[in-house]
Amino acid sequence: MAALTDLSLAAMKAGLAAKQFSARELVSAHVTAVEAARPLNAFTVETPDHALAAADAADAAIAAGTAGLLAGIPMGIKDLFCTKGVETTACSNILKGFRPTYDSTVTANLFAAGAAMLGKLNLDEFAMGSSNETSAFGPVISPWQAEGSTAKLVPGGSSGGSSAAVAARLCAAATGTDTGGSIRQPAAFTGIAGIKPTYGRCSRWGVIAFASSLDQAGVLARDVTDCALVLEAMAGFDPKDSTSLNEPVPHYAGGLTGSLKGKRIGIPKEYRVDGMDPLLVKLWEDGVAWARDAGAEIVEVSLPHTKEALPTYYIVAPAEASSNLARYDGVRYGLRVAPEGGNLADMYGATRAAGFGAEVKRRIMIGTYVLSAGYYDAYYLKAQKVRALIAQDFERAWDSCDLLLTPTAPTGAFELGSKSADPLAMYLNDVFTVPASLAGVPAMSIPAGLDAQGLPLGLQLIGRPLDEMGVLDAAFALEQRAGFKAAPARWW
């Protein structure tokens, strides 16, 4: 039998049900893997006691026939999700030492389903970044390396700890959050699957906010089936979240057919941009062929406001961030820096200067600027109008297709530090993922091939609101035909 850490989540469930191994054995193997992979810096906090206690409870539930959907499954939790009694910092100095007295709704749902939390996962500070280099805990390093090179690569961001941990076989799956691509882009960079559901499908209650109208919890896992299993457990209506959708959650994994017969797949012409990796263009063409082989009709569609999506996002998201992060003032919780002889304003300034990193400060300043008197109409209000046009583009596209197929990111993973000095180059990583976030529609990345350096490239499927089932099934069909089974070399 394969090593327990090499099994997919679905295979772990099957092995536990068949009593081929116990949940304690499964979780213990992953605890050991997490300890051995500390050079990746994927985890900020390790919680082996929590995981082993959940494993013992899972073994008892399996024996009694009362096991939940994720009983005994070892998972990692992105450090944006509040976890009762476990440090939750959003990877910012301003929240170091903060231990919530409650669980987020998403983590509570996962724990109720029997998931075993191995620890909290590293991320870009307050989820602001595309490479996981802005964390107060230091950068996460991808388990992948380019062929013939020992250079350290980024795992994508902001859910870089999640993507690295899943790709390195440290956990079966991990939670992520996606504001402008922070699940899909790191999934593409590390050769795994990741889904951002419809805005409102998963509760935001207890998830530390970046941009409230964009943030959405989702899943990173080995493959489409594993994502479907976890999404089913974590999704659902939550009266504590005013944006939560009161809609039934389908049995996602049970609905995977691998057939696209009768479906129309749209190819947006605006996603063909300069500077794309030629192998990515070829891979996109392969994806079209795979979709056609699965029975889909391929149609060209237009999303005319695509080129405005990135600048729109980088006005709306910082504006919301500047408001959300105003609560970190040194008064109520978190870091407090009180200069001797200073007044309240001095304390505010000193606390925020010491607590926030450079990227967070940059976005707060941009957001405050676009919301300020004299600039609100020129920037923020105009961005909201363009956002509405982007959403309308998607609505019109659904008249001629059921799903969209695009690349996930314009290139594969890049070297650590290679784009840190150029924020605009970093922001361009989100060019294909931001439009779906602005529109609030479900989108998923699947690994589909390798670039010239032997690094993963991803394809993205985008669906109608609340059609996660359609997105997952289309992704499953392409996954079967892509045959991507590569795993990173174990270098750490």
Short mmCIF file of C-alpha atoms in Angstrom, two decimals:
data_model
loop_
_atom_site.label_atom_id
_atom_site.label_comp_id
_atom_site.label_asym_id
_atom_site.label_seq_id
_atom_site.Cartn_x
_atom_site.Cartn_y
_atom_site.Cartn_z
CA MET A 1 0.00 0.00 0.00
CA ALA A 2 1.15 3.55 -0.73
CA ALA A 3 2.37 5.71 2.12
CA LEU A 4 -0.59 7.14 4.02
CA THR A 5 0.47 10.68 3.18
CA ASP A 6 0.40 9.87 -0.56
CA LEU A 7 -3.26 8.87 -0.54
CA SER A 8 -5.93 11.22 -1.84
CA LEU A 9 -8.59 12.34 0.61
CA ALA A 10 -11.12 10.05 -1.07
CA ALA A 11 -8.70 7.12 -0.74
CA MET A 12 -8.16 7.98 2.93
CA LYS A 13 -11.92 7.88 3.49
CA ALA A 14 -12.15 4.51 1.74
CA GLY A 15 -9.22 3.08 3.70
CA LEU A 16 -10.67 4.22 7.01
CA ALA A 17 -14.08 2.76 6.16
CA ALA A 18 -12.45 -0.57 5.19
CA LYS A 19 -10.36 -0.48 8.40
CA GLN A 20 -7.14 -0.80 6.40
CA PHE A 21 -5.65 1.71 8.87
CA SER A 22 -6.93 3.73 11.79
CA ALA A 23 -7.51 7.47 11.90
CA ARG A 24 -4.80 7.72 14.55
CA GLU A 25 -2.31 6.02 12.21
CA LEU A 26 -3.35 8.31 9.37
CA VAL A 27 -3.10 11.49 11.41
CA SER A 28 0.16 10.43 13.07
CA ALA A 29 1.76 9.95 9.65
CA HIS A 30 0.78 13.49 8.71
CA VAL A 31 1.96 14.94 12.03
CA THR A 32 5.37 13.41 11.32
CA ALA A 33 5.32 14.80 7.77
CA VAL A 34 4.52 18.30 9.05
CA GLU A 35 7.46 18.17 11.45
CA ALA A 36 9.83 16.99 8.71
CA ALA A 37 8.73 19.74 6.31
CA ARG A 38 9.32 22.73 8.58
CA PRO A 39 11.86 24.20 6.13
CA LEU A 40 8.88 24.99 3.84
CA ASN A 41 7.48 27.31 6.54
CA ALA A 42 3.95 26.27 5.56
CA PHE A 43 2.60 26.12 9.12
CA THR A 44 2.64 29.00 11.61
CA VAL A 45 1.24 26.88 14.44
CA GLU A 46 1.22 23.08 14.71
CA THR A 47 -1.62 21.44 16.67
CA PRO A 48 -0.81 17.72 16.89
CA ASP A 49 -2.83 17.29 20.10
CA HIS A 50 -5.94 18.66 18.41
CA ALA A 51 -5.39 16.40 15.41
CA LEU A 52 -4.80 13.23 17.43
CA ALA A 53 -7.82 13.88 19.66
CA ALA A 54 -9.96 14.27 16.53
CA ALA A 55 -8.43 11.06 15.15
CA ASP A 56 -9.37 9.11 18.28
CA ALA A 57 -12.90 10.52 18.10
CA ALA A 58 -13.06 9.52 14.44
CA ASP A 59 -11.96 5.95 15.18
CA ALA A 60 -14.72 5.68 17.77
CA ALA A 61 -17.30 7.15 15.39
CA ILE A 62 -16.25 4.82 12.56
CA ALA A 63 -16.60 1.84 14.89
CA ALA A 64 -20.04 3.04 15.95
CA GLY A 65 -21.17 3.77 12.40
CA THR A 66 -21.69 7.48 13.13
CA ALA A 67 -18.66 8.94 11.31
CA GLY A 68 -18.98 12.33 9.65
CA LEU A 69 -18.05 13.15 6.09
CA LEU A 70 -14.44 14.03 6.99
CA ALA A 71 -13.93 11.79 10.02
CA GLY A 72 -10.21 11.38 10.69
CA ILE A 73 -9.11 13.40 7.65
CA PRO A 74 -5.96 15.49 8.41
CA MET A 75 -6.41 19.10 7.31
CA GLY A 76 -4.62 22.42 7.51
CA ILE A 77 -6.44 25.66 8.32
CA LYS A 78 -5.39 28.96 6.75
CA ASP A 79 -4.49 31.44 9.50
CA LEU A 80 -7.37 33.73 8.58
CA PHE A 81 -9.96 31.38 10.09
CA CYS A 82 -10.56 31.89 13.80
CA THR A 83 -9.89 28.72 15.79
CA LYS A 84 -10.90 28.53 19.43
CA GLY A 85 -7.90 28.72 21.73
CA VAL A 86 -5.40 28.50 18.84
CA GLU A 87 -3.40 31.53 17.79
CA THR A 88 -4.98 33.29 14.80
CA THR A 89 -2.97 36.19 13.41
CA ALA A 90 -3.66 36.65 9.67
CA CYS A 91 0.16 36.40 9.63
CA SER A 92 0.47 39.98 10.90
CA ASN A 93 2.51 41.29 13.81
CA ILE A 94 -0.50 43.33 14.86
CA LEU A 95 -2.39 40.14 15.84
CA LYS A 96 0.44 37.98 17.17
CA GLY A 97 -0.71 36.23 20.33
CA PHE A 98 -4.44 36.60 19.55
CA ARG A 99 -6.34 33.45 20.54
CA PRO A 100 -10.03 33.58 19.65
CA THR A 101 -12.66 32.27 22.05
CA TYR A 102 -14.66 30.82 19.16
CA ASP A 103 -14.35 28.94 15.88
CA SER A 104 -15.24 30.41 12.52
CA THR A 105 -18.36 28.86 11.01
CA VAL A 106 -16.27 27.15 8.32
CA THR A 107 -13.88 25.51 10.80
CA ALA A 108 -16.78 24.60 13.10
CA ASN A 109 -18.45 22.85 10.15
CA LEU A 110 -15.25 20.99 9.30
CA PHE A 111 -14.68 19.90 12.90
CA ALA A 112 -18.30 18.77 13.16
CA ALA A 113 -17.66 16.61 10.07
CA GLY A 114 -14.70 15.01 11.91
CA ALA A 115 -11.73 16.81 10.32
CA ALA A 116 -8.45 16.74 12.26
CA MET A 117 -6.64 20.10 12.32
CA LEU A 118 -2.88 19.68 11.98
CA GLY A 119 -2.26 23.40 12.47
CA LYS A 120 -2.61 26.91 11.08
CA LEU A 121 -1.19 27.69 7.67
CA ASN A 122 0.97 30.62 6.60
CA LEU A 123 -0.34 33.29 4.23
CA ASP A 124 0.41 36.73 2.89
CA GLU A 125 -0.30 39.25 5.66
CA PHE A 126 -4.07 39.81 5.84
CA ALA A 127 -4.24 37.87 2.55
CA MET A 128 -2.61 40.77 0.69
CA GLY A 129 -0.20 39.25 -1.79
CA SER A 130 0.30 36.83 -4.65
CA SER A 131 3.43 35.00 -3.52
CA ASN A 132 3.22 34.43 0.26
CA GLU A 133 6.21 36.71 0.81
CA THR A 134 4.46 39.39 2.89
CA SER A 135 3.82 37.19 5.95
CA ALA A 136 5.14 38.33 9.33
CA PHE A 137 6.26 34.70 9.78
CA GLY A 138 8.45 34.82 6.68
CA PRO A 139 7.81 33.47 3.19
CA VAL A 140 6.49 30.03 2.38
CA ILE A 141 8.68 28.05 0.02
CA SER A 142 7.13 25.87 -2.67
CA PRO A 143 7.87 22.13 -2.52
CA TRP A 144 8.52 22.38 -6.27
CA GLN A 145 11.82 23.26 -7.92
CA ALA A 146 12.53 23.96 -11.56
CA GLU A 147 14.41 21.31 -13.50
CA GLY A 148 18.15 21.71 -13.06
CA SER A 149 17.78 24.42 -10.43
CA THR A 150 17.89 24.64 -6.65
CA ALA A 151 16.35 28.13 -6.54
CA LYS A 152 13.50 28.48 -4.07
CA LEU A 153 10.13 29.20 -5.66
CA VAL A 154 7.01 30.92 -4.37
CA PRO A 155 3.90 28.76 -3.78
CA GLY A 156 1.54 31.53 -4.89
CA GLY A 157 -0.60 33.64 -2.62
CA SER A 158 -2.24 34.52 -0.50
CA SER A 159 -3.04 30.87 0.35
CA GLY A 160 0.59 29.83 -0.12
CA GLY A 161 0.86 27.86 3.10
CA SER A 162 -2.25 25.93 2.10
CA SER A 163 -1.03 25.17 -1.41
CA ALA A 164 2.46 24.17 -0.26
CA ALA A 165 1.12 21.91 2.50
CA VAL A 166 -1.25 20.07 0.17
CA ALA A 167 1.31 19.76 -2.64
CA ALA A 168 3.98 18.50 -0.22
CA ARG A 169 1.57 15.83 1.09
CA LEU A 170 1.49 17.34 4.59
CA CYS A 171 -2.31 17.34 4.75
CA ALA A 172 -5.14 15.89 2.70
CA ALA A 173 -6.72 19.30 2.09
CA ALA A 174 -6.63 22.83 3.39
CA THR A 175 -8.92 25.80 3.72
CA GLY A 176 -8.15 28.90 1.71
CA THR A 177 -9.69 32.26 1.05
CA ASP A 178 -9.99 33.87 -2.34
CA THR A 179 -10.38 37.64 -2.74
CA GLY A 180 -8.91 38.05 -6.21
CA GLY A 181 -7.44 34.62 -6.94
CA SER A 182 -5.82 33.58 -3.67
CA ILE A 183 -6.99 29.97 -3.92
CA ARG A 184 -6.79 29.43 -7.66
CA GLN A 185 -3.39 31.00 -8.38
CA PRO A 186 -1.48 29.11 -5.62
CA ALA A 187 -3.25 25.90 -6.66
CA ALA A 188 -1.97 26.42 -10.20
CA PHE A 189 1.56 27.19 -9.00
CA THR A 190 1.81 23.99 -6.96
CA GLY A 191 0.04 21.47 -9.18
CA ILE A 192 -3.11 20.93 -7.10
CA ALA A 193 -6.82 21.76 -7.38
CA GLY A 194 -8.54 24.72 -5.75
CA ILE A 195 -12.08 26.06 -5.84
CA LYS A 196 -13.54 29.46 -4.98
CA PRO A 197 -17.30 28.96 -4.61
CA THR A 198 -19.98 31.56 -5.27
CA TYR A 199 -19.76 34.58 -2.98
CA GLY A 200 -21.97 33.73 -0.01
CA ARG A 201 -21.82 29.93 -0.42
CA CYS A 202 -19.45 29.60 2.56
CA SER A 203 -19.83 31.74 5.66
CA ARG A 204 -17.39 34.58 6.26
CA TRP A 205 -18.22 34.69 9.97
CA GLY A 206 -15.02 34.27 11.96
CA VAL A 207 -12.80 34.80 8.91
CA ILE A 208 -10.50 37.81 9.33
CA ALA A 209 -11.60 40.29 6.68
CA PHE A 210 -9.57 41.77 3.86
CA ALA A 211 -12.21 43.01 1.37
CA SER A 212 -15.66 42.04 2.58
CA SER A 213 -17.48 42.15 -0.75
CA LEU A 214 -14.88 39.87 -2.34
CA ASP A 215 -13.56 37.48 0.34
CA GLN A 216 -14.80 33.91 -0.01
CA ALA A 217 -13.68 30.74 1.74
CA GLY A 218 -12.81 27.72 -0.38
CA VAL A 219 -10.73 24.57 -0.65
CA LEU A 220 -7.32 23.45 -1.86
CA ALA A 221 -6.86 19.70 -2.28
CA ARG A 222 -5.12 17.03 -4.32
CA ASP A 223 -7.85 16.69 -6.95
CA VAL A 224 -11.41 17.63 -7.89
CA THR A 225 -13.09 14.85 -5.92
CA ASP A 226 -11.26 15.85 -2.75
CA CYS A 227 -12.27 19.50 -3.24
CA ALA A 228 -15.89 18.41 -3.69
CA LEU A 229 -15.87 16.44 -0.44
CA VAL A 230 -14.44 19.28 1.63
CA LEU A 231 -16.62 21.97 0.04
CA GLU A 232 -19.73 19.97 0.87
CA ALA A 233 -18.70 19.84 4.53
CA MET A 234 -17.79 23.52 4.89
CA ALA A 235 -20.54 25.21 2.87
CA GLY A 236 -24.01 26.17 4.03
CA PHE A 237 -26.24 28.96 5.25
CA ASP A 238 -25.13 30.89 8.32
CA PRO A 239 -27.50 33.42 9.94
CA LYS A 240 -24.47 35.08 11.57
CA ASP A 241 -23.24 36.21 8.12
CA SER A 242 -25.52 38.73 6.41
CA THR A 243 -24.08 37.81 3.01
CA SER A 244 -24.61 34.05 3.47
CA LEU A 245 -26.86 32.43 0.87
CA ASN A 246 -29.75 30.32 2.15
CA GLU A 247 -29.44 27.65 -0.53
CA PRO A 248 -29.20 23.84 -0.22
CA VAL A 249 -25.70 22.38 -0.52
CA PRO A 250 -25.55 19.63 -3.16
CA HIS A 251 -23.80 16.30 -2.70
CA TYR A 252 -20.90 17.51 -4.82
CA ALA A 253 -18.72 14.39 -4.92
CA GLY A 254 -21.71 12.19 -5.76
CA GLY A 255 -22.60 14.40 -8.72
CA LEU A 256 -19.31 14.04 -10.58
CA THR A 257 -19.93 12.33 -13.93
CA GLY A 258 -17.03 13.37 -16.14
CA SER A 259 -19.42 14.01 -19.04
CA LEU A 260 -19.97 17.42 -20.61
CA LYS A 261 -22.56 16.24 -23.11
CA GLY A 262 -25.00 19.06 -23.79
CA LYS A 263 -22.76 21.68 -22.15
CA ARG A 264 -21.39 24.76 -23.92
CA ILE A 265 -17.90 25.86 -22.93
CA GLY A 266 -17.07 29.48 -23.67
CA ILE A 267 -13.57 30.66 -24.56
CA PRO A 268 -13.26 34.40 -23.75
CA LYS A 269 -11.19 36.08 -26.44
CA GLU A 270 -10.02 38.83 -24.06
CA TYR A 271 -8.03 36.29 -22.01
CA ARG A 272 -5.48 35.95 -24.81
CA VAL A 273 -2.96 38.46 -23.50
CA ASP A 274 0.60 39.40 -24.38
CA GLY A 275 3.36 37.69 -22.43
CA MET A 276 1.59 34.40 -21.84
CA ASP A 277 3.81 31.33 -21.65
CA PRO A 278 3.55 29.62 -25.10
CA LEU A 279 3.16 26.28 -23.35
CA LEU A 280 0.22 27.75 -21.42
CA VAL A 281 -1.40 28.75 -24.71
CA LYS A 282 -0.87 25.17 -25.95
CA LEU A 283 -2.29 23.82 -22.70
CA TRP A 284 -5.39 26.01 -23.08
CA GLU A 285 -5.86 24.54 -26.56
CA ASP A 286 -5.47 21.07 -25.06
CA GLY A 287 -8.15 21.95 -22.50
CA VAL A 288 -10.50 22.91 -25.31
CA ALA A 289 -9.83 19.54 -26.96
CA TRP A 290 -10.44 17.70 -23.67
CA ALA A 291 -13.74 19.54 -23.16
CA ARG A 292 -14.81 18.69 -26.71
CA ASP A 293 -13.86 15.04 -26.13
CA ALA A 294 -16.07 15.04 -23.01
CA GLY A 295 -19.03 16.09 -25.17
CA ALA A 296 -18.99 19.87 -24.83
CA GLU A 297 -19.71 22.36 -27.57
CA ILE A 298 -16.99 25.05 -27.75
CA VAL A 299 -18.04 28.64 -28.40
CA GLU A 300 -16.11 31.91 -28.43
CA VAL A 301 -17.46 34.57 -26.09
CA SER A 302 -16.55 38.14 -25.24
CA LEU A 303 -16.04 39.67 -21.81
CA PRO A 304 -15.30 43.19 -23.05
CA HIS A 305 -14.46 44.77 -19.69
CA THR A 306 -11.82 42.18 -18.76
CA LYS A 307 -8.96 44.65 -19.22
CA GLU A 308 -10.54 46.93 -16.61
CA ALA A 309 -10.84 44.16 -14.01
CA LEU A 310 -7.37 44.45 -12.49
CA PRO A 311 -7.40 48.23 -11.94
CA THR A 312 -10.98 47.98 -10.66
CA TYR A 313 -9.97 45.31 -8.16
CA TYR A 314 -6.99 47.33 -6.93
CA ILE A 315 -9.31 50.22 -6.12
CA VAL A 316 -12.21 48.28 -4.57
CA ALA A 317 -10.13 45.81 -2.51
CA PRO A 318 -7.78 48.40 -0.89
CA ALA A 319 -10.75 50.66 -0.16
CA GLU A 320 -12.49 47.89 1.74
CA ALA A 321 -9.21 46.88 3.39
CA SER A 322 -8.62 50.40 4.68
CA SER A 323 -12.02 50.28 6.38
CA ASN A 324 -11.70 46.72 7.70
CA LEU A 325 -8.21 47.23 9.10
CA ALA A 326 -9.17 50.42 10.95
CA ARG A 327 -10.20 48.17 13.86
CA TYR A 328 -6.55 47.34 14.59
CA ASP A 329 -5.72 50.36 16.71
CA GLY A 330 -4.02 48.96 19.81
CA VAL A 331 -7.07 49.60 22.00
CA ARG A 332 -9.23 46.48 21.86
CA TYR A 333 -6.92 43.56 21.07
CA GLY A 334 -3.63 42.67 19.46
CA LEU A 335 -0.44 44.68 19.52
CA ARG A 336 -0.20 47.96 21.47
CA VAL A 337 2.74 50.34 21.17
CA ALA A 338 2.36 53.32 23.50
CA PRO A 339 5.17 55.90 23.14
CA GLU A 340 6.20 57.40 26.47
CA GLY A 341 4.52 60.74 26.93
CA GLY A 342 2.41 60.28 23.79
CA ASN A 343 -1.31 60.79 23.41
CA LEU A 344 -3.98 58.48 21.94
CA ALA A 345 -3.20 59.49 18.36
CA ASP A 346 0.49 58.73 18.96
CA MET A 347 -0.45 55.28 20.23
CA TYR A 348 -2.61 54.61 17.17
CA GLY A 349 0.18 55.64 14.82
CA ALA A 350 2.94 53.75 16.62
CA THR A 351 0.87 50.58 16.91
CA ARG A 352 -0.10 50.51 13.25
CA ALA A 353 3.40 51.45 12.09
CA ALA A 354 4.91 48.57 14.05
CA GLY A 355 2.10 46.08 13.44
CA PHE A 356 1.50 46.29 9.70
CA GLY A 357 3.92 45.24 6.98
CA ALA A 358 4.82 47.24 3.88
CA GLU A 359 2.23 45.71 1.51
CA VAL A 360 -0.60 46.16 4.02
CA LYS A 361 0.41 49.78 4.59
CA ARG A 362 0.53 50.34 0.83
CA ARG A 363 -3.01 49.04 0.37
CA ILE A 364 -4.38 50.93 3.37
CA MET A 365 -2.93 54.15 1.95
CA ILE A 366 -4.33 53.47 -1.53
CA GLY A 367 -7.72 52.58 -0.06
CA THR A 368 -7.85 55.65 2.16
CA TYR A 369 -6.89 57.84 -0.78
CA VAL A 370 -9.62 56.55 -3.12
CA LEU A 371 -12.23 56.97 -0.37
CA SER A 372 -11.17 60.48 0.56
CA ALA A 373 -13.12 63.64 -0.14
CA GLY A 374 -12.60 64.79 -3.70
CA TYR A 375 -11.47 61.38 -4.95
CA TYR A 376 -14.36 59.08 -3.95
CA ASP A 377 -16.36 59.82 -7.13
CA ALA A 378 -13.32 59.81 -9.39
CA TYR A 379 -11.97 56.45 -8.24
CA TYR A 380 -14.08 54.35 -5.88
CA LEU A 381 -17.51 55.16 -7.32
CA LYS A 382 -16.23 54.73 -10.87
CA ALA A 383 -14.64 51.39 -9.93
CA GLN A 384 -17.95 50.16 -8.54
CA LYS A 385 -19.67 51.09 -11.80
CA VAL A 386 -17.04 49.19 -13.80
CA ARG A 387 -17.44 46.24 -11.44
CA ALA A 388 -21.14 46.17 -12.31
CA LEU A 389 -20.23 46.14 -16.02
CA ILE A 390 -17.85 43.21 -15.44
CA ALA A 391 -20.64 41.28 -13.71
CA GLN A 392 -22.94 42.08 -16.64
CA ASP A 393 -20.34 40.68 -19.04
CA PHE A 394 -20.60 37.33 -17.27
CA GLU A 395 -24.40 37.45 -17.26
CA ARG A 396 -24.42 38.02 -21.01
CA ALA A 397 -21.91 35.21 -21.53
CA TRP A 398 -24.29 32.74 -19.89
CA ASP A 399 -26.73 33.37 -22.74
CA SER A 400 -24.36 31.52 -25.07
CA CYS A 401 -22.46 29.15 -22.76
CA ASP A 402 -22.69 27.25 -19.47
CA LEU A 403 -19.06 27.54 -18.35
CA LEU A 404 -15.91 29.41 -19.26
CA LEU A 405 -12.47 27.86 -19.74
CA THR A 406 -9.37 30.04 -19.28
CA PRO A 407 -5.80 29.81 -17.98
CA THR A 408 -5.44 30.34 -14.23
CA ALA A 409 -2.25 32.41 -14.23
CA PRO A 410 -0.13 33.81 -17.10
CA THR A 411 3.01 31.93 -16.01
CA GLY A 412 4.18 29.22 -13.67
CA ALA A 413 5.77 29.84 -10.26
CA PHE A 414 8.61 32.35 -10.04
CA GLU A 415 11.67 32.60 -7.81
CA LEU A 416 11.41 33.89 -4.28
CA GLY A 417 12.11 37.63 -4.24
CA SER A 418 12.09 38.08 -8.01
CA LYS A 419 9.01 40.33 -8.07
CA SER A 420 9.01 41.75 -4.54
CA ALA A 421 10.37 45.12 -5.63
CA ASP A 422 7.76 45.58 -8.37
CA PRO A 423 4.19 45.60 -7.00
CA LEU A 424 2.66 46.01 -10.46
CA ALA A 425 4.42 42.90 -11.77
CA MET A 426 3.16 41.02 -8.71
CA TYR A 427 -0.41 42.24 -9.20
CA LEU A 428 -0.43 41.00 -12.81
CA ASN A 429 -0.43 37.43 -11.50
CA ASP A 430 -4.14 37.92 -10.80
CA VAL A 431 -5.11 39.04 -14.30
CA PHE A 432 -7.13 35.87 -15.08
CA THR A 433 -8.62 35.30 -11.63
CA VAL A 434 -9.83 38.76 -10.59
CA PRO A 435 -12.82 39.04 -12.97
CA ALA A 436 -14.64 36.04 -11.44
CA SER A 437 -14.03 37.46 -7.96
CA LEU A 438 -15.48 40.84 -8.91
CA ALA A 439 -18.55 39.07 -10.32
CA GLY A 440 -18.87 36.73 -7.31
CA VAL A 441 -19.15 33.61 -9.48
CA PRO A 442 -17.64 30.17 -8.74
CA ALA A 443 -14.28 29.35 -10.29
CA MET A 444 -11.80 26.51 -10.01
CA SER A 445 -8.21 25.79 -11.02
CA ILE A 446 -6.98 22.33 -11.90
CA PRO A 447 -3.42 21.21 -12.71
CA ALA A 448 -3.18 20.42 -16.39
CA GLY A 449 0.48 20.30 -17.42
CA LEU A 450 4.03 21.57 -16.96
CA ASP A 451 5.96 24.51 -18.37
CA ALA A 452 9.41 24.35 -19.97
CA GLN A 453 11.01 24.29 -16.50
CA GLY A 454 8.91 21.35 -15.36
CA LEU A 455 6.66 23.51 -13.17
CA PRO A 456 2.87 23.19 -12.97
CA LEU A 457 0.42 25.21 -15.03
CA GLY A 458 -3.29 25.41 -14.32
CA LEU A 459 -6.54 25.79 -16.23
CA GLN A 460 -9.50 27.67 -14.77
CA LEU A 461 -13.20 26.88 -15.08
CA ILE A 462 -15.74 29.61 -14.28
CA GLY A 463 -19.45 28.96 -13.80
CA ARG A 464 -22.80 30.59 -13.19
CA PRO A 465 -23.67 31.76 -9.67
CA LEU A 466 -24.30 28.77 -7.36
CA ASP A 467 -23.28 26.26 -10.05
CA GLU A 468 -20.33 24.82 -8.14
CA MET A 469 -21.63 21.41 -9.21
CA GLY A 470 -21.24 22.33 -12.88
CA VAL A 471 -17.76 23.76 -12.29
CA LEU A 472 -16.65 20.69 -10.35
CA ASP A 473 -18.05 18.27 -12.93
CA ALA A 474 -16.39 20.09 -15.83
CA ALA A 475 -13.13 20.21 -13.89
CA PHE A 476 -13.48 16.48 -13.21
CA ALA A 477 -13.94 15.79 -16.92
CA LEU A 478 -10.82 17.77 -17.83
CA GLU A 479 -8.85 16.26 -14.94
CA GLN A 480 -9.56 12.76 -16.25
CA ARG A 481 -8.28 13.67 -19.69
CA ALA A 482 -5.30 15.74 -18.55
CA GLY A 483 -3.95 12.82 -16.56
CA PHE A 484 -1.83 15.14 -14.41
CA LYS A 485 -0.35 13.00 -11.60
CA ALA A 486 2.97 14.76 -10.96
CA ALA A 487 4.16 15.31 -7.39
CA PRO A 488 6.96 17.66 -6.36
CA ALA A 489 10.38 16.24 -5.63
CA ARG A 490 11.07 16.03 -1.89
CA TRP A 491 13.97 18.43 -1.50
CA TRP A 492 13.53 19.67 2.08
#
